[in-house]
Short mmCIF file of C-alpha atoms and ligand atoms in Angstrom, two decimals:
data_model
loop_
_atom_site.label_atom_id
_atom_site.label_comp_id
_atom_site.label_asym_id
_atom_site.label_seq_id
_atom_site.Cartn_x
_atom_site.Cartn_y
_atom_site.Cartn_z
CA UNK A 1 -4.04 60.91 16.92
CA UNK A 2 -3.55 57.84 18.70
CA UNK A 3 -6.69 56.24 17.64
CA UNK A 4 -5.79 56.90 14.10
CA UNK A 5 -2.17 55.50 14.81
CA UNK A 6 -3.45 52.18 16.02
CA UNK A 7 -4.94 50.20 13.42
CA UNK A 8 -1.80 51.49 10.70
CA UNK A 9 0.36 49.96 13.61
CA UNK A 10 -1.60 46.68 13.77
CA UNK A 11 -1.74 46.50 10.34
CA UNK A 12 2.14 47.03 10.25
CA UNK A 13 2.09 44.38 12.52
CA UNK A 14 -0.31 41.62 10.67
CA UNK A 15 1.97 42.74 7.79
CA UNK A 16 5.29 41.81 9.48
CA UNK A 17 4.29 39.04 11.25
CA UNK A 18 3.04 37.52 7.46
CA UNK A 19 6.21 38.41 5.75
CA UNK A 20 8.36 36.79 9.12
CA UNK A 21 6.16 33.61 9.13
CA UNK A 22 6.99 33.01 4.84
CA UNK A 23 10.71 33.66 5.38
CA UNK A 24 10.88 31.39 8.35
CA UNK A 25 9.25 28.35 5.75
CA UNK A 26 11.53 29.22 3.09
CA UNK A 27 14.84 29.67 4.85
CA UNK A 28 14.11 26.42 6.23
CA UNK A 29 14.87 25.16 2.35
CA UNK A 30 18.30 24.29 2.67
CA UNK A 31 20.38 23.73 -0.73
CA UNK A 32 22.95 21.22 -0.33
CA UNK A 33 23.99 20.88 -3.89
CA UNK A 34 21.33 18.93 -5.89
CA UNK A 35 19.49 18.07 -2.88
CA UNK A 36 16.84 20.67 -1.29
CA UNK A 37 15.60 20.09 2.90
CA UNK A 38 12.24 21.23 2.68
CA UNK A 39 9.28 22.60 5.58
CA UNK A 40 7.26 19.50 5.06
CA UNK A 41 4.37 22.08 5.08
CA UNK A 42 5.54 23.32 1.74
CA UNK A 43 4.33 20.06 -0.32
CA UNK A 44 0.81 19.61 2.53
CA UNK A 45 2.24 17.01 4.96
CA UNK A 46 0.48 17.17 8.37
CA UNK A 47 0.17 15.13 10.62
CA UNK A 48 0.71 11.13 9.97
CA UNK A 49 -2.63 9.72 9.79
CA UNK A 50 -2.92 4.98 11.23
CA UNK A 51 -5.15 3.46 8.60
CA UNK A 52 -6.27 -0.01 8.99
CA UNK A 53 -8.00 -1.46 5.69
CA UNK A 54 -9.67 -4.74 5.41
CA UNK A 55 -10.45 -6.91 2.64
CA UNK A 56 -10.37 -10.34 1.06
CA UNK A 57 -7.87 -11.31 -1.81
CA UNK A 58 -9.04 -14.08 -4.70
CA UNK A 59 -5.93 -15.82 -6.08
CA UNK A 60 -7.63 -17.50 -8.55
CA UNK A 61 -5.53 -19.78 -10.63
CA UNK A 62 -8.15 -22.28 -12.36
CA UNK A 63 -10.99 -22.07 -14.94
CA UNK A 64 -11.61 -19.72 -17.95
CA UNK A 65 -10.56 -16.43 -16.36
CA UNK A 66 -7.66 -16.78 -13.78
CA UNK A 67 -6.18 -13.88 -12.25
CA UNK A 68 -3.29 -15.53 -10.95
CA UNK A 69 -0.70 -16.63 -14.51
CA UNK A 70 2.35 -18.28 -14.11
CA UNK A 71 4.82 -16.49 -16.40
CA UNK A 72 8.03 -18.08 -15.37
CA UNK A 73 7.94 -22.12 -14.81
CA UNK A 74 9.98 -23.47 -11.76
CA UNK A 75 13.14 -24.43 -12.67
CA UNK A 76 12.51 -28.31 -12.36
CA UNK A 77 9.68 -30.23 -12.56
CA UNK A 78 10.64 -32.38 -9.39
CA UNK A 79 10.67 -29.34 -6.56
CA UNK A 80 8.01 -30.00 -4.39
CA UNK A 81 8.04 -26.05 -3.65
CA UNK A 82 7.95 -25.10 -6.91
CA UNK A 83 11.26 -23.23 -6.85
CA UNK A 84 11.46 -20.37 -9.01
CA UNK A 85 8.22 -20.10 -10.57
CA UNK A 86 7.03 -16.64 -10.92
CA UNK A 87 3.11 -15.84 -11.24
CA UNK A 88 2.14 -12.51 -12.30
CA UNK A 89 -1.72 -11.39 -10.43
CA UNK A 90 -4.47 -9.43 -10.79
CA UNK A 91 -6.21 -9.95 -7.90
CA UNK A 92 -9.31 -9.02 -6.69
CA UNK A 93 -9.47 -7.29 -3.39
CA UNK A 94 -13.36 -7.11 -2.08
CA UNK A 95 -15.06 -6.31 1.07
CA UNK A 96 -16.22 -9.67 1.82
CA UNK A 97 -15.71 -13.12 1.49
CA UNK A 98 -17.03 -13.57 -1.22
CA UNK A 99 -15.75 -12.93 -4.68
CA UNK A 100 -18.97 -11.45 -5.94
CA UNK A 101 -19.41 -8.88 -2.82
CA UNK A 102 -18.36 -4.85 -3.32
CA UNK A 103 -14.83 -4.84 -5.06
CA UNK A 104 -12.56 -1.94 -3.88
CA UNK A 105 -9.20 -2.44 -5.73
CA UNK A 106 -6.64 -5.28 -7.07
CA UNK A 107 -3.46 -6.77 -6.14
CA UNK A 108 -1.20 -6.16 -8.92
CA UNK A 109 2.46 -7.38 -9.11
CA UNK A 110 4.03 -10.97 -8.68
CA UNK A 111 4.94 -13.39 -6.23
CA UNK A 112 7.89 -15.80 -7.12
CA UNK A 113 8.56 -19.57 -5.50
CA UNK A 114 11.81 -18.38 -3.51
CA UNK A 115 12.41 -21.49 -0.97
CA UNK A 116 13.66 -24.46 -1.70
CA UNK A 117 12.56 -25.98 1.81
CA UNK A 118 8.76 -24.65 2.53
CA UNK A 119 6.18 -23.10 -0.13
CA UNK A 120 7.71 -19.47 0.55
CA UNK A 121 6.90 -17.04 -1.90
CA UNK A 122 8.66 -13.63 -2.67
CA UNK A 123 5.05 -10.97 -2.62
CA UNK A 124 5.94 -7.66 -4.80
CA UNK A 125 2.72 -6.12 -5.30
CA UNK A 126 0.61 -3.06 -5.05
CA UNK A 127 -3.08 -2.86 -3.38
CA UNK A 128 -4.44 -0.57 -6.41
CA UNK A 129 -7.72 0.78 -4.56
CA UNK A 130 -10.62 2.03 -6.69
CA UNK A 131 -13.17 2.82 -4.70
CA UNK A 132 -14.45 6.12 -3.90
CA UNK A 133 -11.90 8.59 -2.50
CA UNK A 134 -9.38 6.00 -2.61
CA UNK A 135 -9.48 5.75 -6.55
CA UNK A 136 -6.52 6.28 -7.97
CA UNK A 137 -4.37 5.32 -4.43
CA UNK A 138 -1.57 2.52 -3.59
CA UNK A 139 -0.11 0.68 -1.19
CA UNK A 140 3.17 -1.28 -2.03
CA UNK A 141 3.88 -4.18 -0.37
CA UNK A 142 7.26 -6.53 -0.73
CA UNK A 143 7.18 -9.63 1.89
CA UNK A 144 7.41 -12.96 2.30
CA UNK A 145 4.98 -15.51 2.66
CA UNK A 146 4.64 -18.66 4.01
CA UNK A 147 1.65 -19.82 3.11
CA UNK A 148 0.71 -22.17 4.86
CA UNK A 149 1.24 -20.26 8.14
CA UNK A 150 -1.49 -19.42 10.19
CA UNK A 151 -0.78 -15.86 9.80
CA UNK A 152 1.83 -14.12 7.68
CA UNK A 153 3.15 -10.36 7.98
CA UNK A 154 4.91 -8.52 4.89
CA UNK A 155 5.85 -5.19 5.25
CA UNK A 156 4.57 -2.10 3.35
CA UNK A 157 7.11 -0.29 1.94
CA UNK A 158 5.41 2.74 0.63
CA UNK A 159 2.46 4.49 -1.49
CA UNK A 160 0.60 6.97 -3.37
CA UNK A 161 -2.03 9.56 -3.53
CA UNK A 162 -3.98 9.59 0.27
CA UNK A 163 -1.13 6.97 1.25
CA UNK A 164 1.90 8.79 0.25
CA UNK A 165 4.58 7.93 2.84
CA UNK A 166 3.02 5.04 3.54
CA UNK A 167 4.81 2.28 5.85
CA UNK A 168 3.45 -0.55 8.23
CA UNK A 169 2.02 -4.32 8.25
CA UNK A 170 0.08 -7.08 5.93
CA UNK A 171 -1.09 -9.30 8.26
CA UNK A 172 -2.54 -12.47 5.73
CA UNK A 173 -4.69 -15.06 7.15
CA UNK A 174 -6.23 -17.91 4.37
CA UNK A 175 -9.80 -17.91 4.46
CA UNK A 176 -10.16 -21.22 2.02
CA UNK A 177 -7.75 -22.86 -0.39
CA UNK A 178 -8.18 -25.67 -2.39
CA UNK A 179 -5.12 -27.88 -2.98
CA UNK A 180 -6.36 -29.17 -6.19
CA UNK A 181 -7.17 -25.89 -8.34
CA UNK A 182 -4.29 -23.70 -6.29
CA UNK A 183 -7.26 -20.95 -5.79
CA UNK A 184 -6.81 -19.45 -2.99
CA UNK A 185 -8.48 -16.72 -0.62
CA UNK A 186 -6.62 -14.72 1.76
CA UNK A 187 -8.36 -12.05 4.22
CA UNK A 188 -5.13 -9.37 4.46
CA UNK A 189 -5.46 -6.49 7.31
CA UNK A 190 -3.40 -3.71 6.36
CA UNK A 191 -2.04 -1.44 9.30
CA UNK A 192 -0.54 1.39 7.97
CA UNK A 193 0.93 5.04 8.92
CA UNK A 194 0.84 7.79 6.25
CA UNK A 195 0.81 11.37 5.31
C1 NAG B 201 8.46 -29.58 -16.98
O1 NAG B 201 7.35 -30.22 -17.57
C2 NAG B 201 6.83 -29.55 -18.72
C3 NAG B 201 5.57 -30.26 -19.16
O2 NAG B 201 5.71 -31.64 -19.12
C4 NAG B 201 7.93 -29.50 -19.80
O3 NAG B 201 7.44 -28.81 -20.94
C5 NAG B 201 9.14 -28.78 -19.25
O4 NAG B 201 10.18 -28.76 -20.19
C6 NAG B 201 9.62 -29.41 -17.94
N1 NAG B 201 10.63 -28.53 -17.36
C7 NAG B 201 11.80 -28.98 -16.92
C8 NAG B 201 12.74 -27.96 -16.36
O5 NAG B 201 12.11 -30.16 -16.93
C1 NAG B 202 -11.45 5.57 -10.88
O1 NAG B 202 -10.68 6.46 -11.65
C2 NAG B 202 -10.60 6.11 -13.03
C3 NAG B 202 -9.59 7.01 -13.69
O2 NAG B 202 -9.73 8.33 -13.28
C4 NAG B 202 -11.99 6.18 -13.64
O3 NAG B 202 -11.94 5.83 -15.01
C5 NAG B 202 -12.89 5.22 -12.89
O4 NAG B 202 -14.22 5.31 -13.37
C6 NAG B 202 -12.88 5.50 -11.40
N1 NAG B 202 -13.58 4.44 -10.70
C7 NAG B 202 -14.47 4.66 -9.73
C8 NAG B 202 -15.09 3.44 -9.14
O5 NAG B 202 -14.76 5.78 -9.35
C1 NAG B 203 -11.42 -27.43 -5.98
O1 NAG B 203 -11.04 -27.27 -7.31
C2 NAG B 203 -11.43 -28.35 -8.17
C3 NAG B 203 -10.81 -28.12 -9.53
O2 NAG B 203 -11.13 -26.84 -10.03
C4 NAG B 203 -12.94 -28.45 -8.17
O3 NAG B 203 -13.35 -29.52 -9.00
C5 NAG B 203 -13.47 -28.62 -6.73
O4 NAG B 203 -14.87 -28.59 -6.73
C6 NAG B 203 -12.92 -27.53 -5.84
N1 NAG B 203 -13.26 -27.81 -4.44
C7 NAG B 203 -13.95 -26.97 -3.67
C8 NAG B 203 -14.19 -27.41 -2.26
O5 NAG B 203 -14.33 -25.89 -4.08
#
């Protein structure tokens, strides 16, 4: 009798144990009006993942196809900083140096001329990767930069896709930049925590 008894019990208990682990995820969803507290589990967060992504960014300004397009002009022709020019960019993001090596996104968004003292820019922009997994995935950066500083760091202030969450670092270095044609390339390290 027992030995018949036994695996109904267990599977009373498998049973049980199931139904107690859902209602413990979904009486965790709190209603407070319009807005729900939710078991992170619910929409697949796990554990926060550091990323640290390298590449090289091609401001390119000059010749037949520029990436980099003023769309606002500074507001006088006499500021030495350029104050309150926008550009709006496209840029290139690639593994190396070099503008022709392995491309694995852009830099989409603007930067505006936002100092009236030192070439400071205003970044709003978003790494758009393509490449492989990373298709289809952003990182969102708003910062300021200096740049002519040896190193500049703009903060990320979110993402999408394998970075949802996302927050951290830019940390911009200039590789080469040539005074007379404004291009410019910029290695940028990204350091970044996400879901
Ligand atoms: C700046 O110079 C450009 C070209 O010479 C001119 O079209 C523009 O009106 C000037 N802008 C201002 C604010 O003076
Ligand atoms: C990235 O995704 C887009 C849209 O789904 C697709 O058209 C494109 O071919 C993909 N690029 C790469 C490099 O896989
Ligand atoms: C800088 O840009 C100017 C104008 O486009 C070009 O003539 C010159 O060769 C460039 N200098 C270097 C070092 O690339």
């Amino acid at each position: 009798m027992a030995r018949i008894l036994f695996p109904i019990l267990a599977s009373k208990c498998i049973v049980f144990s199931l139904l107690s682990s859902f209602t413990i995820i979904v009486v965790i969803g709190e209603n407070h009006g319009f807005v729900r507290t939710l078991d992170p589990r619910l929409i697949g967060i796990k554990k926060e993942k550091l990323s640290q992504i390298r590449f090289y960014w091609h401001d390119t300004q000059s010749g037949r196809n520029p990436t980099a397009i003023q769309i606002v002009p500074p507001v006088s022709n006499t500021s030495a900083t350029s104050f309150g020019a926008i550009k709006m960019i496209n840029d290139p993001l690639t593994l190396g140096r070099k503008l022709s090596s392995e491309l694995i996104g852009r830099a989409q968004g603007f930067y505006a001329m936002a100092s009236q003292e030192e070439l400071g820019l205003l970044m709003a922009m978003n790494f758009a990767f393509t490449e492989g997994k990373y298709n289809g995935s952003t990182i969102s950066v708003l910062g300021r930069n200096t740049v002519y500083a040896k190193v500049r760091e703009m903060p990320v202030i979110g993402g999408n896709g394998l970075f949802r969450f996302a927050r951290g670092y830019v940390q911009a270095r200039t590789y080469k930049f040539n005074s007379t044609s404004g291009d410019a390339i910029v290695e940028h390290i990204v350091s970044v925590l996400h879901d």
